[in-house]
XYZ file of N, CA and C in Angstrom:
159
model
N -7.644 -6.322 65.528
C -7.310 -4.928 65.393
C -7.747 -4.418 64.025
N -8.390 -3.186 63.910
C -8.362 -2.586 62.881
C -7.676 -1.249 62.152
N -7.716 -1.168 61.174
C -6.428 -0.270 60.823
C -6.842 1.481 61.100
N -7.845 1.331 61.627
C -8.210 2.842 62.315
C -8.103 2.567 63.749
N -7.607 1.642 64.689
C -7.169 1.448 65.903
C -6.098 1.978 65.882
N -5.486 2.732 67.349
C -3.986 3.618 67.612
C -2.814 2.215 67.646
N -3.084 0.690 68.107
C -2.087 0.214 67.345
C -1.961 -0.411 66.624
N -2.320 -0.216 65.555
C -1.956 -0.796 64.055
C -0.670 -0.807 64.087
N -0.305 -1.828 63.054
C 1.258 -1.268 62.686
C 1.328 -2.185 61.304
N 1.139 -1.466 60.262
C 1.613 -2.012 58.935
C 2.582 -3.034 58.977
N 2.401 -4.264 58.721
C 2.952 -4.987 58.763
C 3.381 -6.040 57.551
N 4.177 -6.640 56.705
C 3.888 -7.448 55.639
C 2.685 -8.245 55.386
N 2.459 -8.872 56.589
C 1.145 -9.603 56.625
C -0.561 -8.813 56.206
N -0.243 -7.754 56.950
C -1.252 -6.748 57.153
C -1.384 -6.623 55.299
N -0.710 -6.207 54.741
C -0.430 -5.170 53.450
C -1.186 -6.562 52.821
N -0.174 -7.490 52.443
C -0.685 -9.088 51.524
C -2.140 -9.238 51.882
N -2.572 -9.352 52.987
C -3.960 -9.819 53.155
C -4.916 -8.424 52.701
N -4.594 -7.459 53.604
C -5.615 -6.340 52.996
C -5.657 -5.897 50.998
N -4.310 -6.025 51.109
C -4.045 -5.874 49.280
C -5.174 -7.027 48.241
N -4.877 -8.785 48.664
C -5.832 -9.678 48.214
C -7.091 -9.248 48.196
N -7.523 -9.187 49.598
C -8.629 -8.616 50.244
C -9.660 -7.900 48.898
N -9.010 -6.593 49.188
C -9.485 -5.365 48.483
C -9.530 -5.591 46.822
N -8.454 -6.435 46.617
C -8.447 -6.868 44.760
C -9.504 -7.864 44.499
N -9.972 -8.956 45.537
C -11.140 -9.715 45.411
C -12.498 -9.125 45.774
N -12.538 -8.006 46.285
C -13.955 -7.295 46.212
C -14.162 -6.239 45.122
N -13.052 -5.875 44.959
C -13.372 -4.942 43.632
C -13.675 -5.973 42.170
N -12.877 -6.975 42.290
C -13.639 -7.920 41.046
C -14.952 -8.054 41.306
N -15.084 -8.661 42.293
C -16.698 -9.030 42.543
C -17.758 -8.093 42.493
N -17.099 -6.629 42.817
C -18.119 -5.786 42.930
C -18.004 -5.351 41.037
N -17.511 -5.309 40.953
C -17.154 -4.908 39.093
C -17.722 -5.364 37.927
N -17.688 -7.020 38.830
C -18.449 -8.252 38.065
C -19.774 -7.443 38.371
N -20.516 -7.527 39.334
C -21.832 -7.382 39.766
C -22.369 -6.043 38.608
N -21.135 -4.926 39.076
C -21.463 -3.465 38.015
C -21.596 -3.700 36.949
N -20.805 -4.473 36.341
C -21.155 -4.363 34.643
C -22.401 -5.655 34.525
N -22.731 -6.072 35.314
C -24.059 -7.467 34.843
C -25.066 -6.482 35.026
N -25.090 -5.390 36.170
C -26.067 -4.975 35.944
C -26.438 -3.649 35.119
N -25.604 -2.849 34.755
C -25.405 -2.172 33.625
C -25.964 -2.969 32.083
N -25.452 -4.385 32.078
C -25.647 -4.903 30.763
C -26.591 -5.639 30.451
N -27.447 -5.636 31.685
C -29.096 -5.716 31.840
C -30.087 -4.519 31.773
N -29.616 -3.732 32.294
C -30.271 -2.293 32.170
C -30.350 -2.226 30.647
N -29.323 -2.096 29.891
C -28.999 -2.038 28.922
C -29.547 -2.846 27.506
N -29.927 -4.088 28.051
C -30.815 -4.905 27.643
C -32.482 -4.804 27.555
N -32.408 -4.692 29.085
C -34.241 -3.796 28.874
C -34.514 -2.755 28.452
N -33.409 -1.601 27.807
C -33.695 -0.367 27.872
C -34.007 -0.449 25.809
N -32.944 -1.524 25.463
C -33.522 -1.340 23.933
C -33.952 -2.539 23.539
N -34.691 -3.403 24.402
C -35.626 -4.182 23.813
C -35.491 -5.571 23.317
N -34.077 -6.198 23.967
C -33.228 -7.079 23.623
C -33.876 -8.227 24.031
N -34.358 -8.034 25.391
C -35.135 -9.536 25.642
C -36.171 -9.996 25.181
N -36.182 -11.786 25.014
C -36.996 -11.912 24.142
C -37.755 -12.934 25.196
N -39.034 -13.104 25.010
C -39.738 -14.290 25.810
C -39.285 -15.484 25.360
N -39.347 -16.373 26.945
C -39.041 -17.844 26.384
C -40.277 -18.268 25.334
N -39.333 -19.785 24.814
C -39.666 -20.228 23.730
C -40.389 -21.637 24.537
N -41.344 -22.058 24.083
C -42.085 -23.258 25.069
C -42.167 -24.519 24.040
């Protein structure tokens, strides 16, 4: 069932899992936002340097 189906019914279970759920994708997606922000950010003033051989 999904929570735009007519019977849902909020349930403790429902709330705990969707609550985890939603707090472990927003890290992950957050993580992802700021790596790539702080790469942008990196190429934009010149920070990277070529490897060293």
């Amino acid at each position: 069932m999904f929570p735009f189906a007519y019977e849902w019914i909020w349930d403790i279970g429902h709330i705990v899992f969707f609550g985890l759920f939603y707090a472990i994708l927003s890290v992950v997606f957050g993580a992802l936002t700021l790596t790539i922000l702080k790469t942008m950010l990196d190429l934009w003033d010149g920070h990277i340097h070529e490897p060293e051989h």
